[in-house]
Amino acid sequence: MNVLEIQDLNVTFATEGGPLHALRNVSFDVPEHRIVGVVGESGCGKSTLINAILGLLADNGQVDSGRILFGDHDLTRLGPLEMQSLRGLRISTVFQDPMGALNPVISVGRQMLHIQYRSDLGRSEKNARSVKMLRRVRIPDPESALDRYPHEFSGGMKQRIAIAMALMMEPALLIADEPTTALDATLEVATIELLQDLQAQIGCSVLFISHHLGVIAELCDDVVVMYAGEVVERGTTRELFHDPRHPYTERLLRCDPAGQSGRTRHLPTIPGEVPDLRVRPAGCIFAARCHRYEGICDTVPPEVGAGGHRARCHRVTP
Amino acid sequence: MLYYSLKRLGLAVAIVSVAMLLLFTMIYLIPGDPAAVALGPRATEAMREALRIKMGLDQPVWIQFWNFFVNAWQGDLGNEVLSDRPVAKVVMEQLPATLALIAGGMVWSVALGIPLGCWTAVKRGGMADRIVGVFSVAVIAVPSFVVAIYALLIFAVTLRWLPAIGAGEPGDLGDQLVHLILPSLAVGIGWVGYIARLVRASMLEVLEASHIRTARAFGLPDRQVTYRYALTIAILPTVTLLGVGIGQMLSSAVFAEIVFARPGVGKLVYDAILTRNYPLVTGAVLVTTVLFILINLIADLVVGYLDPRVRSRL
Ligand SMILES: Nc1ncnc2c1ncn2[C@@H]1O[C@H](COP(=O)(O)OP(=O)(O)OP(=O)(O)O)[C@@H](O)[C@H]1O
Ligand SMILES: [Mg+2]
């Protein structure tokens, strides 16, 4: 069973220089109880993907085609109110910036109370539930934490509070957009372990976005590699790290001096630049930077088949 | 919050003291003999000398200031020249009318400015946004006495919907409120523009903040996100601005009181200057200064109440 299925998703932003094709034919699944990592350079469309799932694309963005299946719903077809009723309840999110993720003028307890507005519990039961969640993310003295304001907590604690809020309603899917990028290495490890524990306890699936290959290798069951708005390769973590098929993935892994040990914080640099997404090349999007380039790459766009370990490359016979 | 409030209060007292010093220096530096001015050209030298002693002008300057300072803190601002009544009493009689006028101006500016700013931020770029934008700039640019005169001509003289002059029957609250509508509109309308612009700008900034995205991602209803999560933050600069803006409202109150022939501190100062009633001018200016500082103190306390970060920082 898949909690989330993304099928041929295309998203464009209207910009002054014409439409910007931020996601092109993106397909992958998030199976039940699994953690799926999405990795890719800055600007490859990771946040756009999340916003499309949540129905929170910027005003100038739009889903052109494709489906996002979540349970019985196609999220691309739901109205704003129906989307709102899923958010925070069935699909929840932790964002990158722990410093700014909580409202500065509302106490932590009150914000946690607000999130539970759809529950039938009484006020004191809701507060008890908040305390329980805070304890689960290891906030010291959770009772008094309810009366405090976000600026009274450290960055790591704020991120853990944000995680507690996201898991408050025990969602089926937790989306985490680079939740550890802003934290230092020790906190990063602690947060990853915490997420792993909570995922096991609650039994939800996780869509985990990261720059950081080491974290992905550590945490995720499956990996989706994105480049310039396309999924270039997907497979289980094991398959991907031991048998990378797409030249882009190959380069990522090879350039990473620490291998899979998890010590690099950012993706290694690959010569060349990400193409301008307003003018997509006729052929393969990675052709200009590819070390295994051949004639066909300039003219025919490679496709990626369904299921299993797949790469979007002419050199890989499906 | 208690510590923050005490600190603000201490600061306010210090500012009032400095204001008194400045005011005293100003009177002291004005050329001419106050006694001579007060008594007029036909008084004898002996009469002037007697008044000088009564007013304490024969004392060294620091003693004069000290007396002024101590008396002023005790609410004694001396006696006015014409009727020899205590200045403090005369000013206090006029103060409620001015306070009502300014409070009315604030009600207009807040009741119109905040919803307009909020609404245009949510519907940014649309037709309504542009119309309100032009309207805001227009009411900021037009001086309040012009608004006062036009409001008087249109609503009082031509349409006869509202009374033209006076403050209404004493003791009749309804009548006083009706008399307050036009003058307070004249005082407050420019601030509708300021506040609408300011709220719009800070609202746009706050709506971009990541905690707003988080609130949406948690599925909170749009109305709660806009009003509870965004507006409570976007309102903070407005509260501070209003505290400062009271100074400007006080000066437009002078015009409004003259145009609408209302009693009030502005009218009082105006008449006092015309009759060279200097103790009254000084006293009224001091009272207005204290009022200004007091309202700023309240604005600071409100910001502290609304924003826990401010509370704990100071
Ligand atoms: N509102 C928008 N209008 C126009 N272009 C946009 C908009 N939002 C994103 N883009 C473009 O879409 C592309 C994908 O952006 P996105 O933010 O999804 O990248 P990302 O992978 O999350 O990057 P990062 O790792 O830096 O967060 C980028 O080229 C970006 O410039
Ligand atoms: Mg991003």
PDB file of C-alpha atoms in Angstrom, chain B residues 40-219:
ATOM      1  CA  GLY B  40       0.544  96.305  30.628  1.00  0.00           C
ATOM      2  CA  PRO B  41       2.087  99.714  29.838  1.00  0.00           C
ATOM      3  CA  ARG B  42       0.175 101.751  32.372  1.00  0.00           C
ATOM      4  CA  ALA B  43       1.437 100.004  35.522  1.00  0.00           C
ATOM      5  CA  THR B  44       3.839 101.781  37.841  1.00  0.00           C
ATOM      6  CA  GLU B  45       7.344 100.542  38.604  1.00  0.00           C
ATOM      7  CA  ALA B  46       6.265  99.702  42.164  1.00  0.00           C
ATOM      8  CA  MET B  47       3.435  97.509  40.905  1.00  0.00           C
ATOM      9  CA  ARG B  48       5.820  95.693  38.550  1.00  0.00           C
ATOM     10  CA  GLU B  49       8.311  95.159  41.354  1.00  0.00           C
ATOM     11  CA  ALA B  50       5.574  93.763  43.609  1.00  0.00           C
ATOM     12  CA  LEU B  51       4.453  91.333  40.924  1.00  0.00           C
ATOM     13  CA  ARG B  52       8.047  90.308  40.203  1.00  0.00           C
ATOM     14  CA  ILE B  53       8.479  89.378  43.844  1.00  0.00           C
ATOM     15  CA  LYS B  54       5.139  87.591  43.875  1.00  0.00           C
ATOM     16  CA  MET B  55       6.143  85.624  40.784  1.00  0.00           C
ATOM     17  CA  GLY B  56       9.548  84.888  42.297  1.00  0.00           C
ATOM     18  CA  LEU B  57      11.415  86.630  39.479  1.00  0.00           C
ATOM     19  CA  ASP B  58      13.815  88.303  41.921  1.00  0.00           C
ATOM     20  CA  GLN B  59      15.269  84.949  42.918  1.00  0.00           C
ATOM     21  CA  PRO B  60      18.339  83.333  41.294  1.00  0.00           C
ATOM     22  CA  VAL B  61      17.485  81.345  38.195  1.00  0.00           C
ATOM     23  CA  TRP B  62      18.113  77.871  39.650  1.00  0.00           C
ATOM     24  CA  ILE B  63      15.796  78.605  42.562  1.00  0.00           C
ATOM     25  CA  GLN B  64      13.191  79.799  40.071  1.00  0.00           C
ATOM     26  CA  PHE B  65      13.553  76.548  38.153  1.00  0.00           C
ATOM     27  CA  TRP B  66      13.456  74.433  41.293  1.00  0.00           C
ATOM     28  CA  ASN B  67      10.262  76.152  42.451  1.00  0.00           C
ATOM     29  CA  PHE B  68       8.707  75.737  39.014  1.00  0.00           C
ATOM     30  CA  PHE B  69       9.757  72.080  38.942  1.00  0.00           C
ATOM     31  CA  VAL B  70       8.501  71.220  42.433  1.00  0.00           C
ATOM     32  CA  ASN B  71       5.262  73.140  41.986  1.00  0.00           C
ATOM     33  CA  ALA B  72       4.602  71.622  38.587  1.00  0.00           C
ATOM     34  CA  TRP B  73       5.034  68.092  39.908  1.00  0.00           C
ATOM     35  CA  GLN B  74       2.531  68.975  42.600  1.00  0.00           C
ATOM     36  CA  GLY B  75       0.105  70.210  39.962  1.00  0.00           C
ATOM     37  CA  ASP B  76       0.613  73.898  40.685  1.00  0.00           C
ATOM     38  CA  LEU B  77       1.281  75.736  37.451  1.00  0.00           C
ATOM     39  CA  GLY B  78       0.822  79.242  38.836  1.00  0.00           C
ATOM     40  CA  ASN B  79      -2.081  81.577  38.180  1.00  0.00           C
ATOM     41  CA  GLU B  80      -3.150  82.952  34.862  1.00  0.00           C
ATOM     42  CA  VAL B  81      -2.923  86.664  34.253  1.00  0.00           C
ATOM     43  CA  LEU B  82      -6.446  87.708  33.285  1.00  0.00           C
ATOM     44  CA  SER B  83      -8.618  86.238  36.020  1.00  0.00           C
ATOM     45  CA  ASP B  84      -5.881  85.094  38.424  1.00  0.00           C
ATOM     46  CA  ARG B  85      -7.347  81.585  38.509  1.00  0.00           C
ATOM     47  CA  PRO B  86      -4.983  78.598  38.873  1.00  0.00           C
ATOM     48  CA  VAL B  87      -3.638  77.598  35.454  1.00  0.00           C
ATOM     49  CA  ALA B  88      -3.902  73.916  36.247  1.00  0.00           C
ATOM     50  CA  LYS B  89      -7.601  74.262  36.956  1.00  0.00           C
ATOM     51  CA  VAL B  90      -8.281  76.259  33.779  1.00  0.00           C
ATOM     52  CA  VAL B  91      -6.417  73.736  31.633  1.00  0.00           C
ATOM     53  CA  MET B  92      -8.046  70.735  33.291  1.00  0.00           C
ATOM     54  CA  GLU B  93     -11.473  72.215  32.573  1.00  0.00           C
ATOM     55  CA  GLN B  94     -10.670  72.234  28.880  1.00  0.00           C
ATOM     56  CA  LEU B  95      -8.824  68.929  28.766  1.00  0.00           C
ATOM     57  CA  PRO B  96     -11.795  66.515  28.578  1.00  0.00           C
ATOM     58  CA  ALA B  97     -13.085  68.097  25.368  1.00  0.00           C
ATOM     59  CA  THR B  98      -9.665  67.762  23.727  1.00  0.00           C
ATOM     60  CA  LEU B  99      -9.219  64.232  24.995  1.00  0.00           C
ATOM     61  CA  ALA B 100     -12.595  63.297  23.553  1.00  0.00           C
ATOM     62  CA  LEU B 101     -11.616  64.858  20.234  1.00  0.00           C
ATOM     63  CA  ILE B 102      -8.333  62.952  20.069  1.00  0.00           C
ATOM     64  CA  ALA B 103      -9.908  59.721  21.223  1.00  0.00           C
ATOM     65  CA  GLY B 104     -12.510  60.205  18.475  1.00  0.00           C
ATOM     66  CA  GLY B 105      -9.753  60.806  15.932  1.00  0.00           C
ATOM     67  CA  MET B 106      -8.037  57.617  17.081  1.00  0.00           C
ATOM     68  CA  VAL B 107     -11.245  55.641  16.819  1.00  0.00           C
ATOM     69  CA  TRP B 108     -11.725  56.834  13.244  1.00  0.00           C
ATOM     70  CA  SER B 109      -8.139  56.100  12.250  1.00  0.00           C
ATOM     71  CA  VAL B 110      -7.981  52.675  13.893  1.00  0.00           C
ATOM     72  CA  ALA B 111     -11.478  51.561  12.962  1.00  0.00           C
ATOM     73  CA  LEU B 112     -10.910  52.424   9.300  1.00  0.00           C
ATOM     74  CA  GLY B 113      -7.139  52.125   8.929  1.00  0.00           C
ATOM     75  CA  ILE B 114      -6.573  48.643  10.339  1.00  0.00           C
ATOM     76  CA  PRO B 115      -9.320  46.841   8.386  1.00  0.00           C
ATOM     77  CA  LEU B 116      -8.374  48.690   5.189  1.00  0.00           C
ATOM     78  CA  GLY B 117      -4.696  47.820   5.601  1.00  0.00           C
ATOM     79  CA  CYS B 118      -5.458  44.237   6.415  1.00  0.00           C
ATOM     80  CA  TRP B 119      -7.921  43.846   3.589  1.00  0.00           C
ATOM     81  CA  THR B 120      -5.626  45.379   0.956  1.00  0.00           C
ATOM     82  CA  ALA B 121      -2.757  43.166   2.104  1.00  0.00           C
ATOM     83  CA  VAL B 122      -4.847  40.028   1.732  1.00  0.00           C
ATOM     84  CA  LYS B 123      -6.174  41.187  -1.658  1.00  0.00           C
ATOM     85  CA  ARG B 124      -2.941  42.788  -2.785  1.00  0.00           C
ATOM     86  CA  GLY B 125      -2.598  43.873  -6.404  1.00  0.00           C
ATOM     87  CA  GLY B 126      -6.354  43.999  -6.970  1.00  0.00           C
ATOM     88  CA  MET B 127      -8.564  46.938  -7.844  1.00  0.00           C
ATOM     89  CA  ALA B 128      -9.555  47.580  -4.216  1.00  0.00           C
ATOM     90  CA  ASP B 129      -5.899  47.638  -3.206  1.00  0.00           C
ATOM     91  CA  ARG B 130      -5.143  50.323  -5.761  1.00  0.00           C
ATOM     92  CA  ILE B 131      -8.144  52.465  -4.882  1.00  0.00           C
ATOM     93  CA  VAL B 132      -7.357  52.331  -1.174  1.00  0.00           C
ATOM     94  CA  GLY B 133      -3.712  53.129  -2.003  1.00  0.00           C
ATOM     95  CA  VAL B 134      -4.681  56.327  -3.801  1.00  0.00           C
ATOM     96  CA  PHE B 135      -7.180  57.212  -1.065  1.00  0.00           C
ATOM     97  CA  SER B 136      -4.512  56.730   1.628  1.00  0.00           C
ATOM     98  CA  VAL B 137      -1.990  58.976  -0.053  1.00  0.00           C
ATOM     99  CA  ALA B 138      -4.697  61.577  -0.661  1.00  0.00           C
ATOM    100  CA  VAL B 139      -5.841  61.771   2.964  1.00  0.00           C
ATOM    101  CA  ILE B 140      -2.251  61.851   4.178  1.00  0.00           C
ATOM    102  CA  ALA B 141      -1.471  64.729   1.849  1.00  0.00           C
ATOM    103  CA  VAL B 142      -4.491  66.929   2.611  1.00  0.00           C
ATOM    104  CA  PRO B 143      -4.028  69.066   5.763  1.00  0.00           C
ATOM    105  CA  SER B 144      -6.574  68.363   8.473  1.00  0.00           C
ATOM    106  CA  PHE B 145      -7.965  71.897   8.572  1.00  0.00           C
ATOM    107  CA  VAL B 146      -8.899  71.585   4.904  1.00  0.00           C
ATOM    108  CA  VAL B 147     -10.730  68.364   5.712  1.00  0.00           C
ATOM    109  CA  ALA B 148     -12.334  70.140   8.651  1.00  0.00           C
ATOM    110  CA  ILE B 149     -13.616  73.012   6.520  1.00  0.00           C
ATOM    111  CA  TYR B 150     -14.911  70.766   3.748  1.00  0.00           C
ATOM    112  CA  ALA B 151     -16.546  68.390   6.213  1.00  0.00           C
ATOM    113  CA  LEU B 152     -18.202  71.379   7.819  1.00  0.00           C
ATOM    114  CA  LEU B 153     -19.426  72.721   4.485  1.00  0.00           C
ATOM    115  CA  ILE B 154     -20.711  69.417   3.178  1.00  0.00           C
ATOM    116  CA  PHE B 155     -22.195  67.623   6.163  1.00  0.00           C
ATOM    117  CA  ALA B 156     -23.161  70.540   8.381  1.00  0.00           C
ATOM    118  CA  VAL B 157     -23.964  73.467   6.087  1.00  0.00           C
ATOM    119  CA  THR B 158     -25.212  71.829   2.869  1.00  0.00           C
ATOM    120  CA  LEU B 159     -26.620  68.463   3.936  1.00  0.00           C
ATOM    121  CA  ARG B 160     -27.405  69.539   7.508  1.00  0.00           C
ATOM    122  CA  TRP B 161     -26.864  66.016   8.778  1.00  0.00           C
ATOM    123  CA  LEU B 162     -24.607  67.020  11.610  1.00  0.00           C
ATOM    124  CA  PRO B 163     -24.233  70.081  13.839  1.00  0.00           C
ATOM    125  CA  ALA B 164     -21.706  72.677  12.723  1.00  0.00           C
ATOM    126  CA  ILE B 165     -20.265  74.154  15.873  1.00  0.00           C
ATOM    127  CA  GLY B 166     -19.835  73.634  19.586  1.00  0.00           C
ATOM    128  CA  ALA B 167     -19.344  70.547  21.693  1.00  0.00           C
ATOM    129  CA  GLY B 168     -22.975  69.784  22.469  1.00  0.00           C
ATOM    130  CA  GLU B 169     -25.101  70.230  25.562  1.00  0.00           C
ATOM    131  CA  PRO B 170     -23.147  69.573  28.751  1.00  0.00           C
ATOM    132  CA  GLY B 171     -24.448  66.391  30.350  1.00  0.00           C
ATOM    133  CA  ASP B 172     -26.114  65.157  27.154  1.00  0.00           C
ATOM    134  CA  LEU B 173     -23.769  62.396  26.027  1.00  0.00           C
ATOM    135  CA  GLY B 174     -25.610  61.644  22.775  1.00  0.00           C
ATOM    136  CA  ASP B 175     -25.552  65.268  21.732  1.00  0.00           C
ATOM    137  CA  GLN B 176     -21.863  65.518  22.584  1.00  0.00           C
ATOM    138  CA  LEU B 177     -21.096  62.438  20.514  1.00  0.00           C
ATOM    139  CA  VAL B 178     -22.970  63.843  17.519  1.00  0.00           C
ATOM    140  CA  HIS B 179     -20.970  67.050  17.858  1.00  0.00           C
ATOM    141  CA  LEU B 180     -17.791  64.974  17.979  1.00  0.00           C
ATOM    142  CA  ILE B 181     -18.263  63.167  14.659  1.00  0.00           C
ATOM    143  CA  LEU B 182     -17.053  65.827  12.225  1.00  0.00           C
ATOM    144  CA  PRO B 183     -14.189  67.325  14.244  1.00  0.00           C
ATOM    145  CA  SER B 184     -12.788  63.921  15.141  1.00  0.00           C
ATOM    146  CA  LEU B 185     -13.036  62.836  11.504  1.00  0.00           C
ATOM    147  CA  ALA B 186     -11.008  65.902  10.552  1.00  0.00           C
ATOM    148  CA  VAL B 187      -8.390  65.029  13.176  1.00  0.00           C
ATOM    149  CA  GLY B 188      -8.254  61.315  12.391  1.00  0.00           C
ATOM    150  CA  ILE B 189      -8.658  61.003   8.635  1.00  0.00           C
ATOM    151  CA  GLY B 190      -5.021  61.575   7.749  1.00  0.00           C
ATOM    152  CA  TRP B 191      -4.160  58.773  10.150  1.00  0.00           C
ATOM    153  CA  VAL B 192      -6.500  56.424   8.370  1.00  0.00           C
ATOM    154  CA  GLY B 193      -4.104  56.736   5.443  1.00  0.00           C
ATOM    155  CA  TYR B 194      -0.952  56.274   7.501  1.00  0.00           C
ATOM    156  CA  ILE B 195      -2.321  53.300   9.359  1.00  0.00           C
ATOM    157  CA  ALA B 196      -3.741  51.634   6.259  1.00  0.00           C
ATOM    158  CA  ARG B 197      -0.346  51.912   4.542  1.00  0.00           C
ATOM    159  CA  LEU B 198       1.590  50.756   7.570  1.00  0.00           C
ATOM    160  CA  VAL B 199      -0.685  47.826   8.374  1.00  0.00           C
ATOM    161  CA  ARG B 200      -0.655  46.762   4.727  1.00  0.00           C
ATOM    162  CA  ALA B 201       3.145  46.838   4.572  1.00  0.00           C
ATOM    163  CA  SER B 202       3.710  44.977   7.817  1.00  0.00           C
ATOM    164  CA  MET B 203       0.931  42.518   7.016  1.00  0.00           C
ATOM    165  CA  LEU B 204       2.595  41.684   3.677  1.00  0.00           C
ATOM    166  CA  GLU B 205       5.870  41.148   5.471  1.00  0.00           C
ATOM    167  CA  VAL B 206       4.379  38.954   8.169  1.00  0.00           C
ATOM    168  CA  LEU B 207       2.354  36.879   5.696  1.00  0.00           C
ATOM    169  CA  GLU B 208       5.664  35.884   4.072  1.00  0.00           C
ATOM    170  CA  ALA B 209       7.126  34.689   7.380  1.00  0.00           C
ATOM    171  CA  SER B 210       7.815  31.011   7.745  1.00  0.00           C
ATOM    172  CA  HIS B 211       5.638  30.670  10.850  1.00  0.00           C
ATOM    173  CA  ILE B 212       2.651  31.682   8.735  1.00  0.00           C
ATOM    174  CA  ARG B 213       3.520  28.939   6.270  1.00  0.00           C
ATOM    175  CA  THR B 214       3.774  26.550   9.222  1.00  0.00           C
ATOM    176  CA  ALA B 215       0.372  27.648  10.520  1.00  0.00           C
ATOM    177  CA  ARG B 216      -1.148  26.975   7.093  1.00  0.00           C
ATOM    178  CA  ALA B 217       0.648  23.640   6.870  1.00  0.00           C
ATOM    179  CA  PHE B 218      -0.960  22.698  10.203  1.00  0.00           C
ATOM    180  CA  GLY B 219      -4.328  23.299   8.585  1.00  0.00           C
TER     181      GLY B 219
END
